[in-house]
Every structure is written in structure tokens, then in C-alpha cells.
JSON list of C-alpha atoms in Angstrom, two decimals:
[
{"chain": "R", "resi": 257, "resn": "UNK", "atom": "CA", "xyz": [0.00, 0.00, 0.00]},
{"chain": "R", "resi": 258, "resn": "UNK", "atom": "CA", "xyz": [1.40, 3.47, -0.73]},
{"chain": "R", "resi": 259, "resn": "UNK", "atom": "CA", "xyz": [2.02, 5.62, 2.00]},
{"chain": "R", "resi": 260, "resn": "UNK", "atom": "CA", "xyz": [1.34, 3.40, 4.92]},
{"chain": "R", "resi": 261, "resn": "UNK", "atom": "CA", "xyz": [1.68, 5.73, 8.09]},
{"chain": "R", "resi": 262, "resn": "UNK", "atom": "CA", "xyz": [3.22, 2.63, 10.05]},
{"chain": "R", "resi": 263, "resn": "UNK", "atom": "CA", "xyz": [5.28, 1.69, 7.45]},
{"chain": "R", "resi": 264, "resn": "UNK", "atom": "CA", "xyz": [7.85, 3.79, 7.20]},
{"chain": "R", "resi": 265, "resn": "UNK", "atom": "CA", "xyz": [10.77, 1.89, 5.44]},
{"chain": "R", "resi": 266, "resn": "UNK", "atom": "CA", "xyz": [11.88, 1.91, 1.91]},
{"chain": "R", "resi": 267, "resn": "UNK", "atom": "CA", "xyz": [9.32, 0.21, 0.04]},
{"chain": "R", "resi": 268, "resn": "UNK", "atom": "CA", "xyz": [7.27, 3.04, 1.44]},
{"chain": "R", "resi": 269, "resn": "UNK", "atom": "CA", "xyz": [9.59, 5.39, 0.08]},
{"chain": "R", "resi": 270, "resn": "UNK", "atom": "CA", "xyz": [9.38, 3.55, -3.54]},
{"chain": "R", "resi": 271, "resn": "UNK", "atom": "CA", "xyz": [6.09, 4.83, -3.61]},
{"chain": "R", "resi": 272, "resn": "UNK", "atom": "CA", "xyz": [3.81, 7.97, -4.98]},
{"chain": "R", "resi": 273, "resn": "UNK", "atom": "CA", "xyz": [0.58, 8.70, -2.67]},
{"chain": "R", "resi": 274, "resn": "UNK", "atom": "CA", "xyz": [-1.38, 10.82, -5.01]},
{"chain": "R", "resi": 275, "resn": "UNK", "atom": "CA", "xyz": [-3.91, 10.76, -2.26]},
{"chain": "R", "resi": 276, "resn": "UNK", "atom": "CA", "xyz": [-1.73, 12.78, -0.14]},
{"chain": "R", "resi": 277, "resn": "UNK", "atom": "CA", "xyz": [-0.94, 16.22, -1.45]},
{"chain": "R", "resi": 278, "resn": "UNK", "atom": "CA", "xyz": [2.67, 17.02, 0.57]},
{"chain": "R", "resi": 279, "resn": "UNK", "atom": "CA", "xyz": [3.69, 13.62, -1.59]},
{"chain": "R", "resi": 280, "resn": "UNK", "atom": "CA", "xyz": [2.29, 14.97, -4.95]},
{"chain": "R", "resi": 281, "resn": "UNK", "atom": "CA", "xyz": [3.80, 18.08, -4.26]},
{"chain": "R", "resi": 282, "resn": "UNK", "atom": "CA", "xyz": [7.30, 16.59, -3.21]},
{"chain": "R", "resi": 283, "resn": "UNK", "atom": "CA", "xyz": [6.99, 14.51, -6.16]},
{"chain": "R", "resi": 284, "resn": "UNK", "atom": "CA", "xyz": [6.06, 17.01, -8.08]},
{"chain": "R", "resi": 285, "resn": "UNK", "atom": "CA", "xyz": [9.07, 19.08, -7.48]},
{"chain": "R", "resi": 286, "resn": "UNK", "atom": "CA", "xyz": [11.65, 16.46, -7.30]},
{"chain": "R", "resi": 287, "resn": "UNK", "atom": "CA", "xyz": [10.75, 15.64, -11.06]},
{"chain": "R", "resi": 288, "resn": "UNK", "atom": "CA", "xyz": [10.36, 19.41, -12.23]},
{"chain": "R", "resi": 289, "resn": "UNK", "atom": "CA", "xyz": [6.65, 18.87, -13.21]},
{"chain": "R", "resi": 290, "resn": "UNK", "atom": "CA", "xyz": [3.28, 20.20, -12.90]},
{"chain": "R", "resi": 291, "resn": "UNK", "atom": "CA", "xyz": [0.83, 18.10, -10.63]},
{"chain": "R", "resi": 292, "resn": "UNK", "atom": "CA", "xyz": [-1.25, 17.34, -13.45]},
{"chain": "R", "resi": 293, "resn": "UNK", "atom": "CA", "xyz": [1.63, 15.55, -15.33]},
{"chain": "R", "resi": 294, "resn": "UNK", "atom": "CA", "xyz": [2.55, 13.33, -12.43]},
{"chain": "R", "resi": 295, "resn": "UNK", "atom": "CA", "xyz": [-0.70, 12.09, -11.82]},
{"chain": "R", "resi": 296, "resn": "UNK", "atom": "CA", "xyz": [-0.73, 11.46, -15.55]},
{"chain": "R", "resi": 297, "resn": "UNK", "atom": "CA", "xyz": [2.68, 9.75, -15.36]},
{"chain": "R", "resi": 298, "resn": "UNK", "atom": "CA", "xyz": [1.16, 7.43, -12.58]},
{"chain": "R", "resi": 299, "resn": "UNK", "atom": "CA", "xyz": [-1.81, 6.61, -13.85]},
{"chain": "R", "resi": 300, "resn": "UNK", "atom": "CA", "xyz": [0.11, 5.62, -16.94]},
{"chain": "R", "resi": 301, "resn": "UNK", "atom": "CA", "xyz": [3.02, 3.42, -15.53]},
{"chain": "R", "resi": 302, "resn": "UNK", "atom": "CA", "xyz": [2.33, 2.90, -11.53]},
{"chain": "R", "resi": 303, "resn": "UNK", "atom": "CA", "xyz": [2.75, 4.45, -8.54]},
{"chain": "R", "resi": 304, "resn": "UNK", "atom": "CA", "xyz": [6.77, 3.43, -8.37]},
{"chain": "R", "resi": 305, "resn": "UNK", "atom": "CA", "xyz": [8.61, 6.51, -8.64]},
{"chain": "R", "resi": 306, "resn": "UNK", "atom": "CA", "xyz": [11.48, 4.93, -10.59]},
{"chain": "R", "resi": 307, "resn": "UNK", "atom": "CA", "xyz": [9.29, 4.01, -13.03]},
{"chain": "R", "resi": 308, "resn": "UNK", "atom": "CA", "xyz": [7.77, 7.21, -12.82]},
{"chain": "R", "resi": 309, "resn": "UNK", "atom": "CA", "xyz": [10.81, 8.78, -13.35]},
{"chain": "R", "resi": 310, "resn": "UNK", "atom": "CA", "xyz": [12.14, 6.79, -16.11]},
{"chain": "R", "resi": 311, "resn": "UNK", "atom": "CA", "xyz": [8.53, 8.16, -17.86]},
{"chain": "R", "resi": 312, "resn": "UNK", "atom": "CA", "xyz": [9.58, 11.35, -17.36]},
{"chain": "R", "resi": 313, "resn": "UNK", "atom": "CA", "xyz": [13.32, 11.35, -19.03]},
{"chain": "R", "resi": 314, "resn": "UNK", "atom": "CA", "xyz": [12.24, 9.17, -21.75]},
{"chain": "R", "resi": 315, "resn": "UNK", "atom": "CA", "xyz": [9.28, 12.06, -21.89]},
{"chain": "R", "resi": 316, "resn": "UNK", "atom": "CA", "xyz": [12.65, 14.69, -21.37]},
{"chain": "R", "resi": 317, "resn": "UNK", "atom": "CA", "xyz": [14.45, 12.74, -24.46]},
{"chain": "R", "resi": 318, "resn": "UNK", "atom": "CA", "xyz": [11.70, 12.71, -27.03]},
{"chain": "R", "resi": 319, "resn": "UNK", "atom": "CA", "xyz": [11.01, 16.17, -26.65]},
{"chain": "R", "resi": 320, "resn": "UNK", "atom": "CA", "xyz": [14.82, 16.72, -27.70]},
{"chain": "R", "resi": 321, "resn": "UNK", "atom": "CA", "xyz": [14.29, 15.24, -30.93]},
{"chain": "R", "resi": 322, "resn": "UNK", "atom": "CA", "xyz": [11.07, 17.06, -31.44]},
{"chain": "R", "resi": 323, "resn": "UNK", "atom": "CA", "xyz": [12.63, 18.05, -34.80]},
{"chain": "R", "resi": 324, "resn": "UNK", "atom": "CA", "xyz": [12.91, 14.63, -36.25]},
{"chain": "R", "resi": 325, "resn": "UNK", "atom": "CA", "xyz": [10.47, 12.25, -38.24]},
{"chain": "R", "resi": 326, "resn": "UNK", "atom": "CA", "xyz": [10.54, 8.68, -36.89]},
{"chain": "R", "resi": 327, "resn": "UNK", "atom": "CA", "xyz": [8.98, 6.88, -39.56]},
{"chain": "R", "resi": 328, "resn": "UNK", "atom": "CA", "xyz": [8.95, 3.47, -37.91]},
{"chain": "R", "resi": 329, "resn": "UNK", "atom": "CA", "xyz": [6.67, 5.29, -35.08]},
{"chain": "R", "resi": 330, "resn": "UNK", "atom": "CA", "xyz": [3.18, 5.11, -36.50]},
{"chain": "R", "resi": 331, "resn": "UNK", "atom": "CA", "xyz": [1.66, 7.98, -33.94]},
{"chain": "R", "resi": 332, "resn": "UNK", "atom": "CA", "xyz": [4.76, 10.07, -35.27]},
{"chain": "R", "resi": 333, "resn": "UNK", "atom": "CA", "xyz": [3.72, 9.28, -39.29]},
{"chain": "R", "resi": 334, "resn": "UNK", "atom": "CA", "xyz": [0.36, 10.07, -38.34]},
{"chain": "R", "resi": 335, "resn": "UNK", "atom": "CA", "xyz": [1.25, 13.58, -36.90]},
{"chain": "R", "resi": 336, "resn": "UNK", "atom": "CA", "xyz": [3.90, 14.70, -39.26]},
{"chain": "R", "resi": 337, "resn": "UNK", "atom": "CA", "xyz": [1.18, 13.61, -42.26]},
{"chain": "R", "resi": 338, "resn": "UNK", "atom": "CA", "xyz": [-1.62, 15.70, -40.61]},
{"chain": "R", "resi": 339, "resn": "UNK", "atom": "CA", "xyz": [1.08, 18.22, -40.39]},
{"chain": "R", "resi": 340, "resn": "UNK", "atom": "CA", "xyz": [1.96, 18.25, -43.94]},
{"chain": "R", "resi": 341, "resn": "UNK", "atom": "CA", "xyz": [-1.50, 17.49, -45.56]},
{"chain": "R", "resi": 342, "resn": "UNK", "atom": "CA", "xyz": [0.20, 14.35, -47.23]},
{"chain": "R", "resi": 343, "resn": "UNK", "atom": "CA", "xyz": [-0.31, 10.80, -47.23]},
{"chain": "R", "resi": 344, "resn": "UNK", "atom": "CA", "xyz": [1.45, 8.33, -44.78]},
{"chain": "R", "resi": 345, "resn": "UNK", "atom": "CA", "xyz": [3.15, 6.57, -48.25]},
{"chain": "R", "resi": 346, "resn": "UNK", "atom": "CA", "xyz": [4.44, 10.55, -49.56]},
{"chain": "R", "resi": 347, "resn": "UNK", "atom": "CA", "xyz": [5.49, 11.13, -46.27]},
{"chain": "R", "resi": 348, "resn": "UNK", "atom": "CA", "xyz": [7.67, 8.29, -46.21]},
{"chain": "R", "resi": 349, "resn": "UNK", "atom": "CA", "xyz": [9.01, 9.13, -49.65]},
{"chain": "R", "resi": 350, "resn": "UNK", "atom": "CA", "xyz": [10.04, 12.39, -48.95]},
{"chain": "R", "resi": 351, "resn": "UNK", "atom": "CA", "xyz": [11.83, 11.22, -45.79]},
{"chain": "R", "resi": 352, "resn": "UNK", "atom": "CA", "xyz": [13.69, 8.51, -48.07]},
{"chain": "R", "resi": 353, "resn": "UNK", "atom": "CA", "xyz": [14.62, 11.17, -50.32]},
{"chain": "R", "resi": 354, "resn": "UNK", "atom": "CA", "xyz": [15.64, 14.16, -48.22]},
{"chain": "R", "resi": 355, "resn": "UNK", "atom": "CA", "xyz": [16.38, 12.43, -44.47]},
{"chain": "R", "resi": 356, "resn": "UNK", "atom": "CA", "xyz": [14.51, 12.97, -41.03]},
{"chain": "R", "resi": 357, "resn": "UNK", "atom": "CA", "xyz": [14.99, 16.31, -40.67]},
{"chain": "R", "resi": 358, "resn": "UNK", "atom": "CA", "xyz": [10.86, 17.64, -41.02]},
{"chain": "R", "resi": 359, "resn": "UNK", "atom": "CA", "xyz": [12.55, 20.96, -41.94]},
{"chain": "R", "resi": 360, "resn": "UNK", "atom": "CA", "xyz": [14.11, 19.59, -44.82]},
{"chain": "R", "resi": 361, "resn": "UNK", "atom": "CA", "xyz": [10.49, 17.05, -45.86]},
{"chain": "R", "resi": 362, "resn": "UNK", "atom": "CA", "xyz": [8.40, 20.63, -45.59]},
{"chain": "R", "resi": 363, "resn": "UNK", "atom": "CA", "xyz": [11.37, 22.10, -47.85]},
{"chain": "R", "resi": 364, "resn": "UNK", "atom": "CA", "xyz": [10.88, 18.94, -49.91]},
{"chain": "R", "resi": 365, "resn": "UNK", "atom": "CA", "xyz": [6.99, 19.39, -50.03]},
{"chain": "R", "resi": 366, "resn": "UNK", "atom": "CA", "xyz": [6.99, 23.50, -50.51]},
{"chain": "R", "resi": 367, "resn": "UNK", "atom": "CA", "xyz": [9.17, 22.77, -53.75]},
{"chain": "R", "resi": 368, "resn": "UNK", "atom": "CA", "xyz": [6.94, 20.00, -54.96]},
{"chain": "R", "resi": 369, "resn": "UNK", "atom": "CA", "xyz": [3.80, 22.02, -54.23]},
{"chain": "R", "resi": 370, "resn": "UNK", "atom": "CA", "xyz": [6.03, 25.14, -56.33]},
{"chain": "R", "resi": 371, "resn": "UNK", "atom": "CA", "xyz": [6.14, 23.33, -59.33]},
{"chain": "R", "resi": 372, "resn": "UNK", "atom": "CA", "xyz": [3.13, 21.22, -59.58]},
{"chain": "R", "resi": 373, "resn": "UNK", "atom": "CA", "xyz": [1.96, 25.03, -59.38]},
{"chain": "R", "resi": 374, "resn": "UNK", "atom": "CA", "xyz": [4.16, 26.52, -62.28]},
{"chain": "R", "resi": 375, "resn": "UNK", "atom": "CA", "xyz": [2.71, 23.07, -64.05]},
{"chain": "R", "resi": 376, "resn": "UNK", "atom": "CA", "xyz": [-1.02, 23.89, -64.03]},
{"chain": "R", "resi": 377, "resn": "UNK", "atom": "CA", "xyz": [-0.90, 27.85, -64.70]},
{"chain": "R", "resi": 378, "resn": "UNK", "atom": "CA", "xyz": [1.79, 25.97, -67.75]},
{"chain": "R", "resi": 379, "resn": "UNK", "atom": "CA", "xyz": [-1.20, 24.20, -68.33]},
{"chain": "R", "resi": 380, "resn": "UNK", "atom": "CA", "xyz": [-3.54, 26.75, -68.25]},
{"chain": "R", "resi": 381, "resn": "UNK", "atom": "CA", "xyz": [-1.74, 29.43, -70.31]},
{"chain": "R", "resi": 382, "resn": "UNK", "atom": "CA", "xyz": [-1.60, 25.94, -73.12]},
{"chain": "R", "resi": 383, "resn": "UNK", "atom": "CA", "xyz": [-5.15, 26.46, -72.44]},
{"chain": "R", "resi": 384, "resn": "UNK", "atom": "CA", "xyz": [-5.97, 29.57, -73.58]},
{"chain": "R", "resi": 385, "resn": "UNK", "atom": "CA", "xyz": [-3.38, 29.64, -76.32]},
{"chain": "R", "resi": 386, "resn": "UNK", "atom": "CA", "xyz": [-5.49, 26.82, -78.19]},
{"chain": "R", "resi": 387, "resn": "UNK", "atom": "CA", "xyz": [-8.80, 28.61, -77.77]},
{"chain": "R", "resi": 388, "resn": "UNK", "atom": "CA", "xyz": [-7.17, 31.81, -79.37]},
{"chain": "R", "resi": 389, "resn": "UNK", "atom": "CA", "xyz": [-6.39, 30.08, -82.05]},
{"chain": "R", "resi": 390, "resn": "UNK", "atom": "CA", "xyz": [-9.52, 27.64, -83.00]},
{"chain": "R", "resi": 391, "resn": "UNK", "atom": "CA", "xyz": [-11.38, 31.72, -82.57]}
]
């Protein structure tokens, strides 16, 4: 049981009360987040604060590569598709061709979206030309 007031030993110690606020806000502090997040954190891995705490770095280390596509992450294809207003199977494409960098896939899609652009007004100016000239 977490936070037994008889038992005081290390197993105790092990352990996050959210049910007791001094502990949520020791916790809280200890780990450099808000209340919210470690009662999220606990209700997603336990109340064990090492596991608790190896939530939070991995959290800590993802947030570091922020600026990277992980394409064999499906919630990460997902996002960075939404993102770009591409399909999952163009998304992957452009990372083959450019690299993980999602500065370098928008470059990638900005100069696609360029010239499929200059290829329809192209188009259009073809067009016009041929109506000029059947009038």
C-alpha cells in the first residue's frame, strides 16, 4: 500500500501517494513537473517513482528530438502527415529522399507544391493559347 503511516521503510519510500498532497507536491518538485503531469505519469506506468521517473526522461528525451520524423513510429507518421496534408506513403518518400529532418520534408513538399503550381498555370496558359487560335 502506498504511504502506509506505520510503514515507514523503503518500500514506502518507492512509492507515490497521489492521495496525499505534501507527496504529490514533493513529487512534483523532485521531477520538475506540474501536478497534473505526475498524476498522468502514474496513472500511466504505476505508482513506483522509478518508473515514474524513467517516464519522465524518456518524456525529457523525445522532446529533444522534437525536430525529427521517426517513420517506424506510427503515432509520429500520423502527426507529421496531418502536419503536412500528405499521405502516410508521400510522407515516407520524402523522408527517403531528403532524411529525417521535417525541416528539410516541408522544404521537400513547398518545392513539390512550387512546381506542380508553375505546371497547371503551364497548363492553363496551353489552355488559352489553343482557344485563341480555333477563334
Amino acid at each position: 500500500m502506498a504511504d502506509s503511516k506505520k510503514k515507514r521503510g523503503a518500500a514506502d519510500r518507492a512509492l507515490i501517494a497521489l492521495s496525499e498532497s505534501y507527496e504529490v507536491a514533493y513529487w512534483s518538485k523532485k521531477f520538475k513537473v506540474t501536478p497534473a503531469k505526475l498524476k498522468a505519469a502514474v496513472k500511466k506506468v504505476g505508482h513506483s517513482a522509478k518508473k515514474v521517473e524513467a517516464h519522465f526522461k524518456e518524456q525529457r528525451h523525445k522532446a529533444a528530438d522534437r525536430a525529427r520524423i521517426a517513420i517506424s513510429e506510427p503515432y509520429e507518421v500520423r502527426y507529421w502527415s496531418k502536419k503536412f496534408k500528405v499521405t502516410p506513403a508521400r510522407l515516407k518518400t520524402a523522408v527517403a529522399a531528403v532524411g529525417h529532418s521535417s525541416k528539410k520534408v516541408e522544404a521537400y513538399f513547398a518545392a513539390k507544391k512550387k512546381t506542380a503550381k508553375k505546371k497547371k498555370t503551364a497548363k492553363k496558359t496551353v489552355k488559352k493559347t489553343v482557344k485563341r487560335k480555333k477563334s
